[in-house]
Every structure is written in C-alpha cells, then in structure tokens.
Amino acid sequence: ARRRRLRDEIEALVRTHRLDGILYPCTPITARPIRARDTIDWSGEERPASMVYPRNTIVASQADLPAVTVCAG
C-alpha cells in the first residue's frame, strides 16, 4: 500500500507540473577513496556508507518507476 501511495504521489507531481522526468543526483555525497572506512559522517552522525550512498536511488525502485543512472563528473 505504501509503495503504491508513493508511486501515485510521484505521478501526480509529474502530471501537476507537466514534467517529463525528475532529475536528481544518484548519491548525496561524492565518492570516497577505495580503501575508505565503512562509515560516513552524515549530518554529524556516523552512518554506514551502505545506507548513505544509495539513499537517492531508493525513490524510483520503491515506487516501481523506471530510472536511468548517468555517470558524470
């Protein structure tokens, strides 16, 4: 039910604002060195890197919507 509600809200946003898509960065922070520690200081709190990096990609996957990742930078 939550997944469907999320999808409905995103689709309504796209319709209301006549959007062709929504662009946002895949990750909220820049890449770390390969051998960096497993935690990241996120807003003053140590968090597992595995929970911080994918946080932006979760939106499309949880709403069952298509997504495209474009590497840049």
Tab-separated table of C-alpha atoms in Angstrom:
chain	number	residue	atom	x	y	z
A	1	ALA	CA	0.000	0.000	0.000
A	2	ARG	CA	2.838	2.413	0.836
A	3	ARG	CA	4.644	1.640	-2.400
A	4	ARG	CA	1.501	2.337	-4.416
A	5	ARG	CA	0.881	5.584	-2.495
A	6	LEU	CA	4.460	6.727	-3.172
A	7	ARG	CA	4.072	5.962	-6.877
A	8	ASP	CA	0.722	7.794	-7.016
A	9	GLU	CA	2.234	10.863	-5.328
A	10	ILE	CA	5.195	10.959	-7.722
A	11	GLU	CA	2.943	10.507	-10.754
A	12	ALA	CA	0.642	13.295	-9.501
A	13	LEU	CA	3.658	15.592	-9.055
A	14	VAL	CA	4.798	14.867	-12.616
A	15	ARG	CA	1.296	15.488	-14.017
A	16	THR	CA	0.631	18.635	-11.969
A	17	HIS	CA	3.885	20.281	-13.003
A	18	ARG	CA	3.851	18.818	-16.538
A	19	LEU	CA	7.286	17.247	-16.061
A	20	ASP	CA	8.969	14.894	-18.495
A	21	GLY	CA	11.048	13.468	-15.682
A	22	ILE	CA	12.753	14.206	-12.392
A	23	LEU	CA	16.499	14.680	-12.237
A	24	TYR	CA	18.479	14.317	-9.044
A	25	PRO	CA	21.936	13.038	-8.136
A	26	CYS	CA	22.321	9.288	-7.594
A	27	THR	CA	24.245	9.849	-4.390
A	28	PRO	CA	24.054	12.725	-1.913
A	29	ILE	CA	27.847	12.859	-1.469
A	30	THR	CA	30.954	12.469	-3.611
A	31	ALA	CA	32.730	9.138	-3.973
A	32	ARG	CA	35.159	8.072	-1.288
A	33	PRO	CA	38.613	6.585	-1.805
A	34	ILE	CA	38.525	2.836	-2.443
A	35	ARG	CA	40.001	1.898	0.938
A	36	ALA	CA	37.994	4.405	2.975
A	37	ARG	CA	36.344	3.400	6.240
A	38	ASP	CA	32.888	1.802	6.198
A	39	THR	CA	31.132	4.705	7.915
A	40	ILE	CA	30.430	8.268	6.837
A	41	ASP	CA	29.840	11.366	8.922
A	42	TRP	CA	26.343	12.318	7.789
A	43	SER	CA	24.964	15.486	9.409
A	44	GLY	CA	27.158	14.958	12.460
A	45	GLU	CA	26.271	11.271	12.829
A	46	GLU	CA	28.349	8.257	11.841
A	47	ARG	CA	26.293	6.192	9.409
A	48	PRO	CA	27.135	3.052	7.408
A	49	ALA	CA	28.266	4.051	3.902
A	50	SER	CA	25.956	1.364	2.504
A	51	MET	CA	22.982	3.325	3.865
A	52	VAL	CA	24.100	6.792	2.729
A	53	TYR	CA	25.168	6.207	-0.865
A	54	PRO	CA	22.028	4.554	-2.275
A	55	ARG	CA	19.508	6.784	-0.491
A	56	ASN	CA	18.572	8.759	-3.659
A	57	THR	CA	18.173	5.675	-5.850
A	58	ILE	CA	15.663	4.126	-3.457
A	59	VAL	CA	12.861	6.500	-4.505
A	60	ALA	CA	12.380	5.078	-8.014
A	61	SER	CA	12.910	1.460	-7.012
A	62	GLN	CA	10.436	1.638	-4.131
A	63	ALA	CA	7.830	3.334	-6.327
A	64	ASP	CA	8.283	0.746	-9.119
A	65	LEU	CA	9.189	3.534	-11.536
A	66	PRO	CA	11.868	3.455	-14.216
A	67	ALA	CA	15.172	5.174	-13.529
A	68	VAL	CA	18.321	5.903	-15.504
A	69	THR	CA	21.716	6.494	-13.932
A	70	VAL	CA	24.109	8.729	-15.850
A	71	CYS	CA	27.684	8.935	-14.608
A	72	ALA	CA	29.026	12.461	-14.705
A	73	GLY	CA	31.718	14.461	-13.014
